[in-house]
Coordinates of C-alpha atoms in Angstrom, one line a residue:
Chain A
M1 CA 56.4 107.9 119.9
F2 CA 57.4 109.2 116.5
T3 CA 56.8 112.9 116.1
L4 CA 57.3 115.3 113.2
S5 CA 60.0 117.2 115.1
G6 CA 61.6 113.9 115.9
I7 CA 61.7 113.0 112.3
V8 CA 63.1 116.4 111.2
E9 CA 65.7 116.2 113.9
T10 CA 66.6 112.7 112.7
L11 CA 67.1 113.9 109.2
L12 CA 69.2 116.8 110.3
W13 CA 71.4 114.6 112.4
G14 CA 71.6 112.2 109.5
V15 CA 72.9 115.0 107.3
A16 CA 75.4 116.0 109.9
N17 CA 76.7 112.4 110.3
G18 CA 76.5 111.9 106.6
C19 CA 79.1 114.7 106.2
I20 CA 81.7 112.8 108.1
Y21 CA 81.0 109.8 106.0
I22 CA 81.2 112.0 102.8
L23 CA 84.7 113.1 103.7
L24 CA 85.8 109.6 104.4
A25 CA 84.2 108.1 101.4
T26 CA 85.3 110.9 99.0
G27 CA 89.0 110.4 100.1
L28 CA 88.7 106.6 99.7
N29 CA 87.1 107.1 96.4
I30 CA 89.7 109.5 95.1
I31 CA 92.4 107.2 96.0
F32 CA 90.6 104.3 94.5
G33 CA 89.7 106.2 91.3
V34 CA 93.2 107.6 90.6
M35 CA 95.4 104.8 91.9
K36 CA 93.0 101.8 91.7
L37 CA 94.1 101.2 95.3
V38 CA 91.7 99.7 97.9
N39 CA 92.9 101.0 101.2
F40 CA 91.2 99.1 104.0
A41 CA 93.1 101.2 106.6
H42 CA 91.4 104.4 105.5
G43 CA 89.3 104.5 108.6
Q44 CA 92.4 104.3 110.8
L45 CA 93.5 107.6 109.2
L46 CA 90.2 109.0 110.5
M47 CA 91.0 107.6 113.9
I48 CA 94.5 109.1 113.8
G49 CA 93.0 112.4 112.7
A50 CA 90.7 112.4 115.8
Y51 CA 93.7 111.8 118.1
V52 CA 95.9 114.5 116.4
A53 CA 93.1 117.0 116.8
F54 CA 92.7 115.8 120.4
V55 CA 96.4 116.4 121.1
A56 CA 96.4 119.7 119.4
S57 CA 93.4 120.9 121.4
T58 CA 94.6 119.6 124.8
A59 CA 98.4 119.7 124.7
L60 CA 98.6 122.8 122.5
G61 CA 95.4 124.4 123.8
L62 CA 94.1 125.1 120.3
N63 CA 90.5 125.8 119.6
A64 CA 88.9 122.5 118.4
Y65 CA 88.2 124.0 115.0
L66 CA 91.8 125.1 114.5
A67 CA 92.8 121.6 115.6
I68 CA 91.0 120.3 112.5
L69 CA 93.6 122.0 110.4
V70 CA 96.4 120.4 112.4
A71 CA 94.8 117.0 111.9
M72 CA 94.4 117.6 108.2
G73 CA 98.0 118.5 107.8
A74 CA 99.4 115.7 110.0
V75 CA 97.3 113.0 108.4
A76 CA 98.2 114.2 104.9
V77 CA 101.9 113.9 105.9
I78 CA 101.2 110.4 107.2
G79 CA 99.5 109.7 103.9
I80 CA 102.5 110.8 101.9
G81 CA 104.7 108.4 104.0
L82 CA 102.2 105.6 103.5
E83 CA 102.2 106.0 99.7
R84 CA 105.9 106.4 99.4
F85 CA 107.1 103.7 101.7
T86 CA 104.3 101.0 101.7
F87 CA 101.8 101.2 98.9
R88 CA 104.2 102.3 96.1
K89 CA 106.2 99.2 96.6
V90 CA 103.2 97.0 95.8
L91 CA 101.1 99.2 93.6
G92 CA 100.3 97.4 90.3
T93 CA 101.8 94.1 91.4
D94 CA 98.8 92.2 92.6
K95 CA 95.6 93.4 94.2
L96 CA 96.2 90.9 97.0
N97 CA 99.5 92.5 97.9
E98 CA 97.8 95.9 98.2
I99 CA 95.0 94.5 100.2
F100 CA 97.3 92.7 102.7
V101 CA 99.4 95.9 103.1
S102 CA 96.3 97.9 103.9
L103 CA 95.0 95.2 106.3
G104 CA 98.4 95.1 108.0
L105 CA 98.3 98.9 108.4
I106 CA 95.0 98.7 110.3
Y107 CA 96.9 96.9 113.1
V108 CA 99.9 99.1 112.9
F109 CA 97.8 102.2 113.4
E110 CA 95.5 100.7 116.1
N111 CA 98.4 99.5 118.1
A112 CA 100.4 102.7 117.7
A113 CA 97.3 104.6 118.9
I114 CA 96.9 102.3 121.9
L115 CA 100.6 102.7 122.8
L116 CA 100.5 106.5 122.5
W117 CA 97.1 107.3 123.9
G118 CA 95.8 104.2 125.7
N119 CA 92.6 102.3 125.3
D120 CA 90.2 104.8 127.0
S121 CA 87.7 106.9 125.2
Q122 CA 88.6 110.4 124.6
R123 CA 86.7 113.4 123.3
I124 CA 87.6 116.8 121.8
V125 CA 86.0 119.6 123.8
S126 CA 84.5 122.2 121.5
P127 CA 83.9 125.7 122.9
Y128 CA 80.4 125.6 121.3
E129 CA 79.5 122.2 122.8
S130 CA 76.5 123.5 124.8
L131 CA 75.2 125.7 122.2
R132 CA 72.1 124.6 120.2
L133 CA 70.2 126.2 117.4
S134 CA 66.5 125.9 118.2
L135 CA 64.0 125.9 115.4
G136 CA 60.7 125.4 117.1
E137 CA 60.8 122.0 118.7
V138 CA 63.9 121.0 116.7
A139 CA 67.3 121.7 118.2
I140 CA 70.6 121.0 116.6
G141 CA 74.0 121.5 118.1
Y142 CA 76.3 124.2 116.7
D143 CA 79.1 121.7 116.3
R144 CA 77.0 119.7 113.9
I145 CA 76.1 122.8 111.9
F146 CA 79.8 123.9 111.8
G147 CA 80.7 120.4 110.7
V148 CA 78.2 120.6 107.8
L149 CA 79.5 124.0 106.8
I150 CA 83.1 122.8 106.9
V151 CA 82.3 119.8 104.7
I152 CA 80.5 122.0 102.2
A153 CA 83.5 124.3 102.0
I154 CA 85.8 121.4 101.5
L155 CA 83.7 119.9 98.8
I156 CA 83.6 123.2 96.9
A157 CA 87.4 123.5 97.2
L158 CA 87.7 119.9 96.0
F159 CA 85.4 120.6 93.0
L160 CA 87.5 123.6 92.1
L161 CA 90.7 121.7 92.5
M162 CA 89.5 118.9 90.2
K163 CA 88.1 121.2 87.6
K164 CA 90.3 124.2 87.5
T165 CA 93.8 123.2 88.4
K166 CA 96.5 121.4 86.5
I167 CA 96.9 118.7 89.2
G168 CA 93.2 118.1 89.2
L169 CA 93.3 117.7 85.4
A170 CA 96.2 115.2 85.8
M171 CA 94.3 113.3 88.6
R172 CA 91.2 112.9 86.4
A173 CA 93.3 111.9 83.4
T174 CA 95.2 109.3 85.5
S175 CA 92.0 107.9 86.9
Q176 CA 90.8 107.3 83.4
K177 CA 93.9 106.1 81.7
S178 CA 97.2 105.9 83.5
D179 CA 99.5 104.9 80.6
T180 CA 98.1 107.5 78.3
S181 CA 98.5 110.1 81.1
M182 CA 102.2 109.3 81.2
L183 CA 102.3 109.9 77.5
M184 CA 100.9 113.4 78.1
G185 CA 103.9 114.1 80.2
I186 CA 102.2 113.6 83.5
N187 CA 104.5 112.4 86.3
I188 CA 102.0 109.9 87.7
E189 CA 104.1 109.1 90.8
K190 CA 103.7 112.7 91.8
V191 CA 100.0 112.5 91.1
Y192 CA 99.8 109.4 93.2
I193 CA 101.5 111.1 96.2
F194 CA 99.3 114.1 95.9
T195 CA 96.2 111.9 95.6
F196 CA 97.0 109.8 98.6
A197 CA 97.9 112.9 100.7
L198 CA 94.6 114.5 99.6
G199 CA 92.5 111.4 100.5
A200 CA 94.3 111.1 103.8
A201 CA 93.8 114.8 104.6
L202 CA 90.1 114.4 104.1
A203 CA 90.1 111.4 106.4
G204 CA 92.0 113.6 108.9
V205 CA 89.3 116.3 108.8
A206 CA 86.7 113.6 109.1
G207 CA 88.4 112.2 112.2
A208 CA 88.7 115.6 113.9
L209 CA 85.0 116.3 113.2
Y210 CA 84.1 112.8 114.5
G211 CA 86.1 113.6 117.6
I212 CA 84.2 116.8 118.2
I213 CA 80.8 115.1 117.9
F214 CA 81.5 111.6 119.3
P215 CA 83.8 110.0 121.9
F216 CA 86.5 107.9 120.3
N217 CA 89.1 105.3 121.0
P218 CA 91.8 103.5 118.9
Y219 CA 89.2 101.1 117.5
I220 CA 86.8 103.5 115.9
G221 CA 88.3 103.3 112.4
A222 CA 87.0 99.9 111.4
L223 CA 83.3 100.5 111.1
P224 CA 83.6 103.8 109.2
T225 CA 85.8 102.1 106.7
I226 CA 83.1 99.6 106.0
K227 CA 80.5 102.3 105.8
A228 CA 82.6 104.3 103.5
F229 CA 82.9 101.3 101.2
A230 CA 79.2 100.9 101.3
I231 CA 78.8 104.5 100.4
I232 CA 81.1 104.4 97.4
I233 CA 79.5 101.3 96.2
L234 CA 76.2 103.0 96.6
G235 CA 77.3 106.1 94.8
G236 CA 79.5 104.5 92.2
L237 CA 83.2 103.6 92.4
G238 CA 85.5 106.5 91.5
S239 CA 82.7 109.1 91.4
I240 CA 83.0 112.1 93.7
P241 CA 79.4 113.2 93.3
G242 CA 78.4 109.6 93.9
A243 CA 80.3 109.7 97.2
V244 CA 78.7 112.9 98.2
V245 CA 75.1 111.8 97.5
G246 CA 75.9 108.3 98.8
G247 CA 77.2 109.8 102.0
L248 CA 74.2 111.9 102.6
L249 CA 71.8 109.1 101.8
Y250 CA 73.7 106.8 104.1
G251 CA 73.8 109.2 107.0
I252 CA 70.1 109.8 106.7
A253 CA 69.3 106.1 106.3
E254 CA 71.4 105.3 109.4
N255 CA 69.7 107.8 111.6
T256 CA 66.3 107.0 110.3
A257 CA 66.9 103.4 111.1
V258 CA 67.9 104.3 114.6
Y259 CA 64.9 106.5 115.1
F260 CA 62.3 104.0 113.8
L261 CA 63.9 100.6 114.5
G262 CA 66.2 101.3 117.4
G263 CA 70.0 101.7 118.0
I264 CA 71.0 98.2 117.3
W265 CA 70.1 98.7 113.6
Q266 CA 72.5 101.5 113.1
D267 CA 75.4 99.5 111.7
A268 CA 73.3 96.8 110.0
I269 CA 72.1 99.5 107.6
A270 CA 75.5 99.7 106.0
F271 CA 75.5 96.1 105.1
A272 CA 71.9 96.0 104.1
L273 CA 72.5 98.9 101.7
L274 CA 75.7 97.4 100.4
I275 CA 73.9 94.2 99.6
A276 CA 70.9 95.9 98.1
V277 CA 72.9 98.1 95.8
L278 CA 75.1 95.2 94.7
V279 CA 72.0 93.2 93.8
L280 CA 70.0 96.1 92.2
R281 CA 72.5 98.3 90.6
P282 CA 76.1 97.0 90.7
T283 CA 77.6 100.1 89.1
G284 CA 76.1 102.3 91.9
L285 CA 74.0 105.4 91.5
F286 CA 76.6 107.4 89.5
G287 CA 78.8 104.6 88.5
E288 CA 80.2 104.0 85.0
K289 CA 79.9 100.7 83.3
G290 CA 83.2 98.8 83.9
E291 CA 86.2 99.9 81.9
Chain B
M1 CA 117.2 112.6 65.1
L2 CA 116.4 109.3 66.7
E3 CA 118.9 106.6 66.9
V4 CA 118.0 103.2 68.3
E5 CA 120.9 100.9 68.7
K6 CA 120.8 97.2 69.6
V7 CA 117.8 97.6 71.9
S8 CA 116.3 94.6 73.6
S9 CA 113.1 94.8 75.5
G10 CA 110.0 92.9 76.6
Y11 CA 107.5 92.3 79.4
G12 CA 109.1 91.0 82.5
M13 CA 110.9 87.8 81.7
V14 CA 109.5 87.6 78.2
Q15 CA 111.9 89.1 75.7
I16 CA 110.3 90.5 72.6
L17 CA 112.8 92.7 70.9
W18 CA 116.3 91.4 70.1
D19 CA 119.0 93.9 69.3
V20 CA 116.8 96.2 67.3
S21 CA 118.6 99.1 65.5
F22 CA 117.2 101.8 63.3
R23 CA 117.3 105.5 62.9
I24 CA 115.1 108.4 61.9
N25 CA 116.5 111.5 60.3
A26 CA 115.0 114.9 61.0
K27 CA 111.9 115.7 58.9
E28 CA 111.5 112.2 57.7
I29 CA 108.5 109.9 57.7
V30 CA 109.7 106.5 58.7
S31 CA 107.4 103.5 58.7
I32 CA 108.0 100.3 60.7
I33 CA 105.8 97.5 59.4
G34 CA 105.4 93.9 60.5
P35 CA 102.8 91.4 61.3
N36 CA 100.8 91.2 64.5
G37 CA 103.0 90.1 67.4
A38 CA 106.3 91.2 65.7
G39 CA 107.0 93.6 68.6
K40 CA 106.0 96.9 67.0
T41 CA 104.1 98.2 70.0
T42 CA 106.8 96.9 72.3
L43 CA 109.3 98.9 70.3
V44 CA 107.5 102.2 70.4
K45 CA 106.6 101.7 74.1
T46 CA 110.3 101.2 74.8
I47 CA 111.2 104.4 72.9
V48 CA 108.9 106.6 74.9
G49 CA 109.8 105.0 78.2
L50 CA 106.7 103.0 79.0
L51 CA 108.8 99.9 78.9
P52 CA 112.4 99.7 80.1
S53 CA 115.0 98.8 77.6
K54 CA 117.2 95.9 78.7
N55 CA 120.3 97.1 76.9
G56 CA 121.4 99.1 73.9
S57 CA 120.9 102.8 73.6
I58 CA 118.1 105.2 72.4
R59 CA 119.3 108.6 71.5
F60 CA 117.2 111.6 70.6
K61 CA 119.0 114.5 69.1
G62 CA 122.2 112.9 70.3
E63 CA 121.1 112.7 73.9
E64 CA 120.5 109.3 75.6
I65 CA 116.9 108.9 76.6
G66 CA 116.8 105.1 77.1
K67 CA 116.5 105.4 80.9
L68 CA 114.3 108.4 81.2
P69 CA 110.7 108.2 82.4
P70 CA 107.9 108.9 79.9
Y71 CA 107.2 112.5 81.2
E72 CA 110.8 113.5 80.7
I73 CA 110.8 112.1 77.2
V74 CA 107.7 114.0 76.3
K75 CA 109.4 117.2 77.5
K76 CA 112.3 116.5 75.1
G77 CA 109.8 116.7 72.2
V78 CA 108.9 113.1 71.6
N79 CA 105.2 112.4 71.5
M80 CA 103.4 109.1 71.0
I81 CA 99.9 108.3 69.9
P82 CA 99.2 104.9 71.3
E83 CA 97.3 102.1 69.6
G84 CA 93.5 102.2 69.9
R85 CA 92.8 106.0 70.0
E86 CA 93.4 106.4 73.7
I87 CA 91.2 109.4 74.3
F88 CA 90.2 110.4 77.9
P89 CA 86.6 109.4 77.4
R90 CA 84.9 111.2 80.3
M91 CA 86.7 114.5 79.6
T92 CA 85.7 117.1 77.1
V93 CA 87.4 117.5 73.8
E94 CA 88.9 120.7 75.0
E95 CA 90.2 119.1 78.2
N96 CA 91.8 116.3 76.1
L97 CA 93.6 118.9 74.1
R98 CA 94.8 120.7 77.3
L99 CA 96.2 117.4 78.5
G100 CA 98.2 117.2 75.3
A101 CA 99.9 120.4 76.3
Y102 CA 100.5 119.3 79.9
V103 CA 104.2 119.8 79.7
I104 CA 103.9 123.4 78.4
A105 CA 103.8 126.0 81.1
D106 CA 103.2 129.0 78.9
K107 CA 99.5 129.6 78.7
N108 CA 99.7 131.7 75.5
K109 CA 101.5 128.9 73.7
V110 CA 98.8 126.5 74.8
K111 CA 96.2 128.8 73.4
D112 CA 98.0 129.2 70.1
S113 CA 98.5 125.4 69.7
K114 CA 94.8 124.9 70.4
E115 CA 93.9 127.4 67.7
R116 CA 96.2 125.6 65.3
V117 CA 94.7 122.2 66.1
Y118 CA 91.2 123.7 65.6
Q119 CA 92.3 125.0 62.2
I120 CA 93.5 121.6 61.2
F121 CA 90.4 119.8 62.6
P122 CA 87.5 122.3 62.6
V123 CA 85.1 119.6 63.9
L124 CA 87.0 119.5 67.2
K125 CA 86.3 123.2 67.7
K126 CA 82.6 122.6 67.0
K127 CA 82.6 119.8 69.6
E128 CA 85.0 121.2 72.1
K129 CA 82.5 121.0 75.0
L130 CA 81.4 117.5 74.3
L131 CA 82.8 114.5 76.2
A132 CA 85.3 112.7 74.1
Q133 CA 83.5 109.5 74.3
N134 CA 80.7 110.9 72.3
L135 CA 82.8 111.5 69.2
S136 CA 82.9 109.1 66.3
G137 CA 85.9 106.8 65.7
G138 CA 87.3 109.2 63.0
E139 CA 86.8 112.2 65.2
Q140 CA 88.5 110.5 68.1
Q141 CA 91.5 109.8 65.8
M142 CA 91.6 113.5 64.9
L143 CA 91.4 114.3 68.6
V144 CA 94.4 112.1 69.5
I145 CA 96.4 113.5 66.7
G146 CA 95.4 117.1 67.6
R147 CA 96.2 116.3 71.3
S148 CA 99.7 115.2 70.4
L149 CA 100.3 118.3 68.4
M150 CA 99.5 120.4 71.5
A151 CA 102.9 119.6 72.9
N152 CA 104.6 120.9 69.7
P153 CA 106.5 117.6 69.3
E154 CA 109.6 117.3 67.1
L155 CA 109.1 113.6 66.7
L156 CA 105.6 112.1 66.5
I157 CA 105.2 108.4 66.9
L158 CA 102.0 106.7 65.9
D159 CA 101.1 103.2 66.7
E160 CA 98.6 101.7 64.3
P161 CA 96.6 104.9 63.6
S162 CA 94.6 103.2 60.9
L163 CA 93.3 100.4 63.1
G164 CA 89.6 100.1 63.0
L165 CA 89.0 103.1 60.8
A166 CA 87.1 103.2 57.5
P167 CA 89.4 103.4 54.4
I168 CA 88.2 106.9 53.6
I169 CA 89.2 108.1 57.1
V170 CA 92.5 106.3 56.9
E171 CA 93.2 108.3 53.8
K172 CA 92.4 111.5 55.6
V173 CA 94.6 110.6 58.6
L174 CA 97.5 109.9 56.3
D175 CA 96.9 113.2 54.4
T176 CA 97.0 115.0 57.7
L177 CA 100.2 113.2 58.7
T178 CA 101.9 114.3 55.5
K179 CA 100.8 117.9 56.2
I180 CA 102.1 117.8 59.7
N181 CA 105.3 116.4 58.4
E182 CA 105.6 119.2 55.9
D183 CA 105.3 121.6 58.8
G184 CA 108.5 120.1 60.1
V185 CA 107.4 117.3 62.4
T186 CA 109.4 114.1 62.0
I187 CA 107.1 111.1 62.0
L188 CA 107.5 107.4 63.0
L189 CA 104.6 105.4 61.7
V190 CA 104.1 101.9 63.0
E191 CA 101.6 100.0 60.9
Q192 CA 100.1 96.7 59.8
N193 CA 98.5 98.6 57.0
I194 CA 101.6 98.3 54.8
R195 CA 100.5 99.6 51.5
D196 CA 99.2 102.9 52.8
S197 CA 102.0 103.5 55.3
L198 CA 104.8 102.8 52.9
S199 CA 103.3 105.0 50.3
I200 CA 103.7 108.1 52.4
A201 CA 107.0 107.0 54.1
D202 CA 110.4 108.2 53.1
R203 CA 112.0 105.0 54.5
G204 CA 110.7 101.8 56.0
Y205 CA 111.8 99.0 58.2
V206 CA 110.3 95.5 58.4
L207 CA 110.1 94.1 61.9
E208 CA 109.6 90.4 62.3
E209 CA 109.8 88.3 65.4
G210 CA 111.5 91.1 67.3
K211 CA 114.2 91.8 64.8
I212 CA 114.6 94.3 62.0
L213 CA 114.7 92.2 58.8
I214 CA 114.7 94.6 55.9
E215 CA 115.2 98.3 55.5
G216 CA 114.7 100.5 52.4
K217 CA 113.1 103.5 50.8
G218 CA 109.3 103.6 51.3
R219 CA 108.0 103.0 47.8
E220 CA 110.9 100.7 46.9
L221 CA 109.9 98.4 49.8
L222 CA 106.5 97.9 48.1
S223 CA 108.3 96.0 45.3
N224 CA 110.6 94.0 47.6
D225 CA 110.0 90.3 47.0
H226 CA 109.7 89.3 50.6
I227 CA 107.2 92.1 51.3
K228 CA 105.2 91.3 48.2
E229 CA 105.0 87.6 49.1
V230 CA 104.4 87.8 52.8
Y231 CA 102.4 91.0 53.2
L232 CA 100.9 92.0 49.9
G233 CA 100.1 88.5 48.7
I234 CA 101.2 89.1 45.2

């Protein structure tokens, strides 16, 4: 039976799940916007983030939420390495080269994870796991609430970074016109490294949050990537507000589908949304007309 | 101030410039004219480092800059305004100007430059909070000129600034360039609009098929037979 409290709870969970997607989609979108690079291995960075947080919380005994910071830093460093040693070599050559590099990286990361941590499902144990906030008949876990708060804080920081700092100004300029940006004296190679590190760091946090809420294994990256693509197409390519609104809408749509239609519909929603947006509004909700 | 010596350049395997040599003295306005496809844009892109030069040397104030990346060249005091009024469309007028001063760390200097640009182009002050894409074509041209002044350049290179502008605005742009020049900025003007650009230039060069064909004083070139015949249709 569908009940009001059930619906409210579904919406809240949708928002909470949406937050993970927002981080992933925002990172993917920043990288796409600034570098025009489509990184299909972005979800694998989420997966690595989950494992790094897992190691930090088990081997180092860190609180799950401190482990998020470790994941963020570690995945940012991995991002720098990826940009420097793989994508930079092919950037601007041919879109196909970039796509194949990123597809190859999917397997590199998955296999590396299997080698390091095995095939089994893991989870990050949060000290607040059993705590729930009850509002009448609706209950929501503290971990999800913390997740939402963390994402809000990150988005505010991101907004300030883009609007108030020099590197943010340079990133926005590069995303609009890379050649002209160079003429302004912007070292766009540095901007690219920073952008990729930032996008990767967001995926790392997304992964750690994912690992706190859901069990994970080396294969969890693939589906979130597709969902993140659906979200940035929904919100508009290159638009950060688009990724935020798109991520929320997506998280809610997914949970609503599960509640009303059943669990098997969860992932189909991504593709249904993707197709619907491409048919109805190809530029996305916040998208600019092609440039 | 700028000495270009036997520079060849092009895109990938396609060579466009063949041993191009010319020079610009401090405080001059030099115009490079030539038909579409002569290699004018290739030449300025090579000077500012957007394209690699295959051989030859490019010296700015005696220092070799031929192998430097664009951002280093900007720091040395060379600034280019590319063809087609390349504003940052989804940024405000003020942000566009701030980007022009990207290489300048001193915030007070940036502020002063901004005031100076607003003095030259009061309309930019009035519209500083607007997105640059909402400006008219003429205003966008003012914005890119103002933006380039933000870096306090010693050499300003303009690629086809008159392209697509109404004659009355072209005149304004040329007036402004003369004034900027009087303030001590050396100017390299690359143009298809030959009559206008040569009329304000101290010296001019004719670039055809990737080679410098003729050089001379600005106004004298207007009475050159080849130029009269090919470009002015007299």
